[in-house]
Amino acid sequence: MNWRWLGGWLGLLCGLPLAAVAAGTRVPLTIVAMDQASPPYVIGEGDSFAPQPGLAVELAQRAAKACGVELQLLRQPGLRMLQSLKSGSANAALLLSYNEERAQFAVYPLRDGQPDGRQRMSTLRYVLFVRNDSLLAWDGERLTPSQAVVGSNIGWSVIKDLERLQIKVETALNVGSNFNKLQAGRIDAYAIQDLLAAGYLATHPKLAVRALPQPLVSKDYFMPFSRQFAARQPQLVQCMWQQVARQRDALLQRRMAIYLNH
């Protein structure tokens, strides 16, 4: 063996930056987000992100960097996003709340068998929007009149909450369709996350709608992983959740005002 050659090769390798050596061994991680804007957490519409992509995207990027993975971020319509997670074509998803149906194909951070809010990406509130002249009332438990029809987006978890309250639900594809239906009187209210609604209404000031004061429901939102990826990379999954928990509050405090004033 040519020991001089081997020694020179090892010396060159040891002289490389650690990141350059590690880069060849980084695990690829594909995370999918909805193709609709959800300010301040996901910014931009369609299949691309805005230059400032949103707090949830930034949090995923920081967690991925800390865990040493090669991150790819994609955007898809809500139903396709869930299907991608179910099939394993996406490794994880941004900002999904927990329900039993999703838990059949997605792995969430759990504690004593329940979703672990300590490892959430954020907590979001759903509220009911009505027309400015509406007499509809929500007291936190009952909707009056009880026969009112509430709109929601296809695939949103709040639909299960509305159905559990025996509230009639009518779905549409996106935020714009539901607000247009509300304005036209085709639905009586629209159940939507408050920050998402605020972002949409800021660019549609002619809509004569208002939020009812009592929240509909408050939910923790997570980064769930596909069962296939979690089985292959359990330590990486734990690392991502731990980094989300570790970095979340500081990131939100530092960056929230930038997005809300954007």
PDB file of C-alpha atoms in Angstrom:
ATOM      1  CA  MET A   1       0.000   0.000   0.000  1.00  0.00           C
ATOM      2  CA  ASN A   2       1.187   3.519  -0.787  1.00  0.00           C
ATOM      3  CA  TRP A   3       1.151   4.922   2.755  1.00  0.00           C
ATOM      4  CA  ARG A   4       2.354   8.320   1.584  1.00  0.00           C
ATOM      5  CA  TRP A   5      -0.628   8.596  -0.770  1.00  0.00           C
ATOM      6  CA  LEU A   6      -3.040   7.392   1.895  1.00  0.00           C
ATOM      7  CA  GLY A   7      -1.638   9.819   4.455  1.00  0.00           C
ATOM      8  CA  GLY A   8      -1.971  12.695   2.006  1.00  0.00           C
ATOM      9  CA  TRP A   9      -5.586  11.760   1.221  1.00  0.00           C
ATOM     10  CA  LEU A  10      -6.528  11.541   4.880  1.00  0.00           C
ATOM     11  CA  GLY A  11      -4.850  14.861   5.546  1.00  0.00           C
ATOM     12  CA  LEU A  12      -6.884  16.476   2.763  1.00  0.00           C
ATOM     13  CA  LEU A  13     -10.110  14.962   4.089  1.00  0.00           C
ATOM     14  CA  CYS A  14      -9.420  16.095   7.631  1.00  0.00           C
ATOM     15  CA  GLY A  15      -8.684  19.550   6.354  1.00  0.00           C
ATOM     16  CA  LEU A  16     -12.156  19.915   4.819  1.00  0.00           C
ATOM     17  CA  PRO A  17     -14.782  21.896   6.746  1.00  0.00           C
ATOM     18  CA  LEU A  18     -17.026  19.643   8.795  1.00  0.00           C
ATOM     19  CA  ALA A  19     -20.108  20.912   6.934  1.00  0.00           C
ATOM     20  CA  ALA A  20     -18.628  19.823   3.600  1.00  0.00           C
ATOM     21  CA  VAL A  21     -18.100  16.296   4.875  1.00  0.00           C
ATOM     22  CA  ALA A  22     -21.497  16.140   6.549  1.00  0.00           C
ATOM     23  CA  ALA A  23     -23.312  17.533   3.505  1.00  0.00           C
ATOM     24  CA  GLY A  24     -22.897  14.273   1.637  1.00  0.00           C
ATOM     25  CA  THR A  25     -24.621  12.351   4.418  1.00  0.00           C
ATOM     26  CA  ARG A  26     -27.539  14.683   5.170  1.00  0.00           C
ATOM     27  CA  VAL A  27     -30.951  13.026   5.089  1.00  0.00           C
ATOM     28  CA  PRO A  28     -33.357  14.580   2.550  1.00  0.00           C
ATOM     29  CA  LEU A  29     -36.585  15.821   4.127  1.00  0.00           C
ATOM     30  CA  THR A  30     -39.606  16.906   2.066  1.00  0.00           C
ATOM     31  CA  ILE A  31     -42.160  19.036   3.895  1.00  0.00           C
ATOM     32  CA  VAL A  32     -45.385  20.132   2.237  1.00  0.00           C
ATOM     33  CA  ALA A  33     -47.497  23.200   3.050  1.00  0.00           C
ATOM     34  CA  MET A  34     -50.886  24.359   1.803  1.00  0.00           C
ATOM     35  CA  ASP A  35     -50.926  26.394  -1.401  1.00  0.00           C
ATOM     36  CA  GLN A  36     -53.086  29.093   0.195  1.00  0.00           C
ATOM     37  CA  ALA A  37     -51.566  31.917   2.184  1.00  0.00           C
ATOM     38  CA  SER A  38     -52.009  31.683   5.937  1.00  0.00           C
ATOM     39  CA  PRO A  39     -50.381  34.856   7.253  1.00  0.00           C
ATOM     40  CA  PRO A  40     -48.231  35.226   9.217  1.00  0.00           C
ATOM     41  CA  TYR A  41     -47.346  31.525   9.121  1.00  0.00           C
ATOM     42  CA  VAL A  42     -47.276  30.808   5.379  1.00  0.00           C
ATOM     43  CA  ILE A  43     -46.960  33.700   2.922  1.00  0.00           C
ATOM     44  CA  GLY A  44     -47.677  33.664  -0.814  1.00  0.00           C
ATOM     45  CA  GLU A  45     -50.182  31.788  -2.967  1.00  0.00           C
ATOM     46  CA  GLY A  46     -49.744  28.889  -5.366  1.00  0.00           C
ATOM     47  CA  ASP A  47     -46.757  26.606  -5.668  1.00  0.00           C
ATOM     48  CA  SER A  48     -44.071  29.025  -4.473  1.00  0.00           C
ATOM     49  CA  PHE A  49     -43.261  30.946  -1.300  1.00  0.00           C
ATOM     50  CA  ALA A  50     -42.840  34.680  -0.879  1.00  0.00           C
ATOM     51  CA  PRO A  51     -39.313  36.055  -0.246  1.00  0.00           C
ATOM     52  CA  GLN A  52     -40.306  36.200   3.415  1.00  0.00           C
ATOM     53  CA  PRO A  53     -42.048  32.830   3.457  1.00  0.00           C
ATOM     54  CA  GLY A  54     -43.818  32.918   6.819  1.00  0.00           C
ATOM     55  CA  LEU A  55     -43.193  32.026  10.434  1.00  0.00           C
ATOM     56  CA  ALA A  56     -44.006  28.322  10.083  1.00  0.00           C
ATOM     57  CA  VAL A  57     -41.677  28.022   7.103  1.00  0.00           C
ATOM     58  CA  GLU A  58     -38.886  29.831   8.947  1.00  0.00           C
ATOM     59  CA  LEU A  59     -39.375  27.584  11.963  1.00  0.00           C
ATOM     60  CA  ALA A  60     -39.148  24.464   9.773  1.00  0.00           C
ATOM     61  CA  GLN A  61     -35.999  25.822   8.114  1.00  0.00           C
ATOM     62  CA  ARG A  62     -34.334  26.492  11.456  1.00  0.00           C
ATOM     63  CA  ALA A  63     -35.248  23.083  12.821  1.00  0.00           C
ATOM     64  CA  ALA A  64     -33.953  21.383   9.676  1.00  0.00           C
ATOM     65  CA  LYS A  65     -30.659  23.283   9.888  1.00  0.00           C
ATOM     66  CA  ALA A  66     -30.219  22.309  13.543  1.00  0.00           C
ATOM     67  CA  CYS A  67     -30.954  18.660  12.755  1.00  0.00           C
ATOM     68  CA  GLY A  68     -28.632  18.621   9.725  1.00  0.00           C
ATOM     69  CA  VAL A  69     -31.170  17.604   7.067  1.00  0.00           C
ATOM     70  CA  GLU A  70     -31.476  18.599   3.414  1.00  0.00           C
ATOM     71  CA  LEU A  71     -34.836  20.390   3.385  1.00  0.00           C
ATOM     72  CA  GLN A  72     -37.197  20.618   0.427  1.00  0.00           C
ATOM     73  CA  LEU A  73     -40.391  22.645   0.847  1.00  0.00           C
ATOM     74  CA  LEU A  74     -43.390  22.096  -1.433  1.00  0.00           C
ATOM     75  CA  ARG A  75     -46.872  23.597  -1.655  1.00  0.00           C
ATOM     76  CA  GLN A  76     -50.044  21.700  -2.522  1.00  0.00           C
ATOM     77  CA  PRO A  77     -53.829  22.078  -2.179  1.00  0.00           C
ATOM     78  CA  GLY A  78     -55.087  20.902   1.205  1.00  0.00           C
ATOM     79  CA  LEU A  79     -56.530  17.541   0.161  1.00  0.00           C
ATOM     80  CA  ARG A  80     -53.494  16.658  -1.939  1.00  0.00           C
ATOM     81  CA  MET A  81     -51.227  17.639   0.948  1.00  0.00           C
ATOM     82  CA  LEU A  82     -53.000  15.142   3.200  1.00  0.00           C
ATOM     83  CA  GLN A  83     -52.808  12.478   0.494  1.00  0.00           C
ATOM     84  CA  SER A  84     -49.077  13.120   0.051  1.00  0.00           C
ATOM     85  CA  LEU A  85     -48.566  12.630   3.780  1.00  0.00           C
ATOM     86  CA  LYS A  86     -50.673   9.470   3.702  1.00  0.00           C
ATOM     87  CA  SER A  87     -48.837   7.949   0.726  1.00  0.00           C
ATOM     88  CA  GLY A  88     -45.415   8.945   2.031  1.00  0.00           C
ATOM     89  CA  SER A  89     -44.544  11.040  -1.039  1.00  0.00           C
ATOM     90  CA  ALA A  90     -44.164  13.894   1.464  1.00  0.00           C
ATOM     91  CA  ASN A  91     -42.230  13.223   4.665  1.00  0.00           C
ATOM     92  CA  ALA A  92     -43.984  15.841   6.804  1.00  0.00           C
ATOM     93  CA  ALA A  93     -46.503  18.672   6.663  1.00  0.00           C
ATOM     94  CA  LEU A  94     -46.639  22.158   8.100  1.00  0.00           C
ATOM     95  CA  LEU A  95     -49.345  23.352  10.463  1.00  0.00           C
ATOM     96  CA  LEU A  96     -51.775  20.474  10.828  1.00  0.00           C
ATOM     97  CA  SER A  97     -53.953  20.102  13.896  1.00  0.00           C
ATOM     98  CA  TYR A  98     -54.515  16.682  15.410  1.00  0.00           C
ATOM     99  CA  ASN A  99     -57.551  14.532  14.897  1.00  0.00           C
ATOM    100  CA  GLU A 100     -58.102  10.783  15.006  1.00  0.00           C
ATOM    101  CA  GLU A 101     -58.594  10.482  11.262  1.00  0.00           C
ATOM    102  CA  ARG A 102     -55.238  12.101  10.510  1.00  0.00           C
ATOM    103  CA  ALA A 103     -53.539  10.097  13.251  1.00  0.00           C
ATOM    104  CA  GLN A 104     -54.306   6.947  11.243  1.00  0.00           C
ATOM    105  CA  PHE A 105     -51.679   7.929   8.653  1.00  0.00           C
ATOM    106  CA  ALA A 106     -49.623  10.708  10.300  1.00  0.00           C
ATOM    107  CA  VAL A 107     -47.337  10.642  13.346  1.00  0.00           C
ATOM    108  CA  TYR A 108     -47.752  13.497  15.828  1.00  0.00           C
ATOM    109  CA  PRO A 109     -45.726  14.290  18.953  1.00  0.00           C
ATOM    110  CA  LEU A 110     -47.604  12.633  21.803  1.00  0.00           C
ATOM    111  CA  ARG A 111     -47.524  12.700  25.568  1.00  0.00           C
ATOM    112  CA  ASP A 112     -49.527  10.093  27.479  1.00  0.00           C
ATOM    113  CA  GLY A 113     -51.318   9.252  24.250  1.00  0.00           C
ATOM    114  CA  GLN A 114     -52.419  12.832  23.577  1.00  0.00           C
ATOM    115  CA  PRO A 115     -50.911  15.476  21.266  1.00  0.00           C
ATOM    116  CA  ASP A 116     -48.045  17.189  23.066  1.00  0.00           C
ATOM    117  CA  GLY A 117     -48.699  20.925  22.916  1.00  0.00           C
ATOM    118  CA  ARG A 118     -45.148  21.625  24.079  1.00  0.00           C
ATOM    119  CA  GLN A 119     -43.962  20.568  20.604  1.00  0.00           C
ATOM    120  CA  ARG A 120     -46.566  22.509  18.622  1.00  0.00           C
ATOM    121  CA  MET A 121     -45.654  24.901  15.828  1.00  0.00           C
ATOM    122  CA  SER A 122     -48.329  27.361  16.948  1.00  0.00           C
ATOM    123  CA  THR A 123     -51.772  27.755  18.495  1.00  0.00           C
ATOM    124  CA  LEU A 124     -54.450  29.158  16.194  1.00  0.00           C
ATOM    125  CA  ARG A 125     -58.018  30.265  16.832  1.00  0.00           C
ATOM    126  CA  TYR A 126     -61.010  29.629  14.627  1.00  0.00           C
ATOM    127  CA  VAL A 127     -63.663  32.342  14.662  1.00  0.00           C
ATOM    128  CA  LEU A 128     -66.999  32.814  12.919  1.00  0.00           C
ATOM    129  CA  PHE A 129     -67.316  35.603  10.378  1.00  0.00           C
ATOM    130  CA  VAL A 130     -70.763  36.929   9.498  1.00  0.00           C
ATOM    131  CA  ARG A 131     -72.110  39.769   7.363  1.00  0.00           C
ATOM    132  CA  ASN A 132     -72.167  43.153   9.062  1.00  0.00           C
ATOM    133  CA  ASP A 133     -75.990  43.147   9.211  1.00  0.00           C
ATOM    134  CA  SER A 134     -76.251  39.551  10.522  1.00  0.00           C
ATOM    135  CA  LEU A 135     -78.175  38.741  13.708  1.00  0.00           C
ATOM    136  CA  LEU A 136     -76.498  35.343  14.068  1.00  0.00           C
ATOM    137  CA  ALA A 137     -75.081  34.725  17.551  1.00  0.00           C
ATOM    138  CA  TRP A 138     -72.525  32.277  18.979  1.00  0.00           C
ATOM    139  CA  ASP A 139     -72.170  31.969  22.765  1.00  0.00           C
ATOM    140  CA  GLY A 140     -69.291  29.484  22.739  1.00  0.00           C
ATOM    141  CA  GLU A 141     -71.620  26.476  22.836  1.00  0.00           C
ATOM    142  CA  ARG A 142     -74.673  27.207  20.679  1.00  0.00           C
ATOM    143  CA  LEU A 143     -75.332  28.873  17.374  1.00  0.00           C
ATOM    144  CA  THR A 144     -78.509  30.939  17.062  1.00  0.00           C
ATOM    145  CA  PRO A 145     -80.478  30.333  14.919  1.00  0.00           C
ATOM    146  CA  SER A 146     -79.587  26.649  15.090  1.00  0.00           C
ATOM    147  CA  GLN A 147     -80.410  26.035  11.426  1.00  0.00           C
ATOM    148  CA  ALA A 148     -77.732  28.463  10.233  1.00  0.00           C
ATOM    149  CA  VAL A 149     -75.283  27.132   7.629  1.00  0.00           C
ATOM    150  CA  VAL A 150     -71.557  27.654   8.277  1.00  0.00           C
ATOM    151  CA  GLY A 151     -68.997  27.572   5.508  1.00  0.00           C
ATOM    152  CA  SER A 152     -65.520  26.074   5.751  1.00  0.00           C
ATOM    153  CA  ASN A 153     -62.695  24.954   3.484  1.00  0.00           C
ATOM    154  CA  ILE A 154     -62.534  21.386   2.218  1.00  0.00           C
ATOM    155  CA  GLY A 155     -60.186  19.335   4.408  1.00  0.00           C
ATOM    156  CA  TRP A 156     -60.110  21.734   7.373  1.00  0.00           C
ATOM    157  CA  SER A 157     -60.245  20.031  10.777  1.00  0.00           C
ATOM    158  CA  VAL A 158     -62.781  22.557  12.095  1.00  0.00           C
ATOM    159  CA  ILE A 159     -65.438  20.769  10.025  1.00  0.00           C
ATOM    160  CA  LYS A 160     -65.332  17.904  12.541  1.00  0.00           C
ATOM    161  CA  ASP A 161     -65.829  20.393  15.391  1.00  0.00           C
ATOM    162  CA  LEU A 162     -68.833  21.962  13.666  1.00  0.00           C
ATOM    163  CA  GLU A 163     -70.380  18.575  12.942  1.00  0.00           C
ATOM    164  CA  ARG A 164     -69.869  17.520  16.563  1.00  0.00           C
ATOM    165  CA  LEU A 165     -71.848  20.629  17.560  1.00  0.00           C
ATOM    166  CA  GLN A 166     -74.543  19.567  15.069  1.00  0.00           C
ATOM    167  CA  ILE A 167     -73.992  22.711  13.006  1.00  0.00           C
ATOM    168  CA  LYS A 168     -74.753  22.479   9.302  1.00  0.00           C
ATOM    169  CA  VAL A 169     -71.588  22.814   7.217  1.00  0.00           C
ATOM    170  CA  GLU A 170     -71.103  23.695   3.564  1.00  0.00           C
ATOM    171  CA  THR A 171     -67.592  23.502   2.130  1.00  0.00           C
ATOM    172  CA  ALA A 172     -65.778  25.380  -0.625  1.00  0.00           C
ATOM    173  CA  LEU A 173     -62.315  25.143  -2.136  1.00  0.00           C
ATOM    174  CA  ASN A 174     -60.669  28.233  -0.689  1.00  0.00           C
ATOM    175  CA  VAL A 175     -60.896  31.359   1.436  1.00  0.00           C
ATOM    176  CA  GLY A 176     -62.020  33.628  -1.388  1.00  0.00           C
ATOM    177  CA  SER A 177     -64.898  31.340  -2.381  1.00  0.00           C
ATOM    178  CA  ASN A 178     -66.175  31.159   1.188  1.00  0.00           C
ATOM    179  CA  PHE A 179     -66.025  34.908   1.792  1.00  0.00           C
ATOM    180  CA  ASN A 180     -67.816  35.493  -1.522  1.00  0.00           C
ATOM    181  CA  LYS A 181     -70.514  33.009  -0.521  1.00  0.00           C
ATOM    182  CA  LEU A 182     -70.873  34.754   2.824  1.00  0.00           C
ATOM    183  CA  GLN A 183     -71.149  38.185   1.209  1.00  0.00           C
ATOM    184  CA  ALA A 184     -73.766  36.872  -1.241  1.00  0.00           C
ATOM    185  CA  GLY A 185     -75.865  35.304   1.531  1.00  0.00           C
ATOM    186  CA  ARG A 186     -75.322  31.721   0.372  1.00  0.00           C
ATOM    187  CA  ILE A 187     -73.954  30.794   3.819  1.00  0.00           C
ATOM    188  CA  ASP A 188     -74.723  32.417   7.176  1.00  0.00           C
ATOM    189  CA  ALA A 189     -71.207  32.336   8.636  1.00  0.00           C
ATOM    190  CA  TYR A 190     -67.684  31.288   7.782  1.00  0.00           C
ATOM    191  CA  ALA A 191     -65.415  29.376  10.192  1.00  0.00           C
ATOM    192  CA  ILE A 192     -61.810  30.438   9.597  1.00  0.00           C
ATOM    193  CA  GLN A 193     -58.575  31.019  11.503  1.00  0.00           C
ATOM    194  CA  ASP A 194     -58.481  34.595  12.748  1.00  0.00           C
ATOM    195  CA  LEU A 195     -55.004  35.472  11.437  1.00  0.00           C
ATOM    196  CA  LEU A 196     -55.754  33.933   8.042  1.00  0.00           C
ATOM    197  CA  ALA A 197     -58.946  35.985   7.839  1.00  0.00           C
ATOM    198  CA  ALA A 198     -57.115  39.157   8.844  1.00  0.00           C
ATOM    199  CA  GLY A 199     -54.550  38.647   6.096  1.00  0.00           C
ATOM    200  CA  TYR A 200     -57.232  38.083   3.457  1.00  0.00           C
ATOM    201  CA  LEU A 201     -59.461  40.963   4.518  1.00  0.00           C
ATOM    202  CA  ALA A 202     -56.530  43.367   4.528  1.00  0.00           C
ATOM    203  CA  THR A 203     -56.439  42.960   0.742  1.00  0.00           C
ATOM    204  CA  HIS A 204     -60.235  42.801   0.292  1.00  0.00           C
ATOM    205  CA  PRO A 205     -61.486  45.825   2.264  1.00  0.00           C
ATOM    206  CA  LYS A 206     -64.830  46.003   0.433  1.00  0.00           C
ATOM    207  CA  LEU A 207     -66.121  42.834   2.072  1.00  0.00           C
ATOM    208  CA  ALA A 208     -68.785  43.873   4.609  1.00  0.00           C
ATOM    209  CA  VAL A 209     -68.094  41.166   7.190  1.00  0.00           C
ATOM    210  CA  ARG A 210     -67.149  40.991  10.858  1.00  0.00           C
ATOM    211  CA  ALA A 211     -65.952  38.380  13.332  1.00  0.00           C
ATOM    212  CA  LEU A 212     -68.153  37.270  16.214  1.00  0.00           C
ATOM    213  CA  PRO A 213     -66.406  38.005  19.528  1.00  0.00           C
ATOM    214  CA  GLN A 214     -66.540  34.494  20.998  1.00  0.00           C
ATOM    215  CA  PRO A 215     -63.931  32.142  19.438  1.00  0.00           C
ATOM    216  CA  LEU A 216     -65.225  28.939  17.927  1.00  0.00           C
ATOM    217  CA  VAL A 217     -62.272  26.768  18.930  1.00  0.00           C
ATOM    218  CA  SER A 218     -58.554  27.098  19.680  1.00  0.00           C
ATOM    219  CA  LYS A 219     -56.174  24.429  18.390  1.00  0.00           C
ATOM    220  CA  ASP A 220     -52.516  23.502  18.549  1.00  0.00           C
ATOM    221  CA  TYR A 221     -50.884  23.009  15.145  1.00  0.00           C
ATOM    222  CA  PHE A 222     -48.007  20.598  14.573  1.00  0.00           C
ATOM    223  CA  MET A 223     -45.507  19.260  12.067  1.00  0.00           C
ATOM    224  CA  PRO A 224     -46.746  15.659  11.651  1.00  0.00           C
ATOM    225  CA  PHE A 225     -44.654  13.098   9.767  1.00  0.00           C
ATOM    226  CA  SER A 226     -45.692  10.304   7.449  1.00  0.00           C
ATOM    227  CA  ARG A 227     -45.707   6.897   9.097  1.00  0.00           C
ATOM    228  CA  GLN A 228     -43.234   5.658   6.480  1.00  0.00           C
ATOM    229  CA  PHE A 229     -40.640   8.352   7.239  1.00  0.00           C
ATOM    230  CA  ALA A 230     -41.133   8.130  11.015  1.00  0.00           C
ATOM    231  CA  ALA A 231     -40.446   4.392  10.876  1.00  0.00           C
ATOM    232  CA  ARG A 232     -37.215   4.975   8.908  1.00  0.00           C
ATOM    233  CA  GLN A 233     -35.948   8.034  10.790  1.00  0.00           C
ATOM    234  CA  PRO A 234     -37.380   8.063  14.331  1.00  0.00           C
ATOM    235  CA  GLN A 235     -34.445   9.999  15.810  1.00  0.00           C
ATOM    236  CA  LEU A 236     -34.653  12.671  13.119  1.00  0.00           C
ATOM    237  CA  VAL A 237     -38.389  13.075  13.717  1.00  0.00           C
ATOM    238  CA  GLN A 238     -37.735  13.605  17.424  1.00  0.00           C
ATOM    239  CA  CYS A 239     -34.968  16.078  16.626  1.00  0.00           C
ATOM    240  CA  MET A 240     -37.275  18.156  14.417  1.00  0.00           C
ATOM    241  CA  TRP A 241     -40.017  18.286  17.043  1.00  0.00           C
ATOM    242  CA  GLN A 242     -37.536  19.163  19.783  1.00  0.00           C
ATOM    243  CA  GLN A 243     -36.059  21.965  17.686  1.00  0.00           C
ATOM    244  CA  VAL A 244     -39.535  23.322  16.906  1.00  0.00           C
ATOM    245  CA  ALA A 245     -40.246  23.450  20.642  1.00  0.00           C
ATOM    246  CA  ARG A 246     -36.853  24.970  21.417  1.00  0.00           C
ATOM    247  CA  GLN A 247     -36.897  27.695  18.781  1.00  0.00           C
ATOM    248  CA  ARG A 248     -40.618  28.510  18.402  1.00  0.00           C
ATOM    249  CA  ASP A 249     -41.220  31.174  21.054  1.00  0.00           C
ATOM    250  CA  ALA A 250     -38.060  33.158  20.385  1.00  0.00           C
ATOM    251  CA  LEU A 251     -38.735  33.136  16.643  1.00  0.00           C
ATOM    252  CA  LEU A 252     -42.336  34.271  17.065  1.00  0.00           C
ATOM    253  CA  GLN A 253     -41.324  37.069  19.418  1.00  0.00           C
ATOM    254  CA  ARG A 254     -38.560  38.242  17.108  1.00  0.00           C
ATOM    255  CA  ARG A 255     -40.355  37.954  13.757  1.00  0.00           C
ATOM    256  CA  MET A 256     -44.122  38.244  14.368  1.00  0.00           C
ATOM    257  CA  ALA A 257     -44.251  42.055  14.119  1.00  0.00           C
ATOM    258  CA  ILE A 258     -42.417  41.954  10.774  1.00  0.00           C
ATOM    259  CA  TYR A 259     -45.079  39.713   9.255  1.00  0.00           C
ATOM    260  CA  LEU A 260     -48.070  41.412  10.817  1.00  0.00           C
ATOM    261  CA  ASN A 261     -46.864  44.767   9.477  1.00  0.00           C
ATOM    262  CA  HIS A 262     -45.902  43.320   6.084  1.00  0.00           C
TER     263      HIS A 262
END
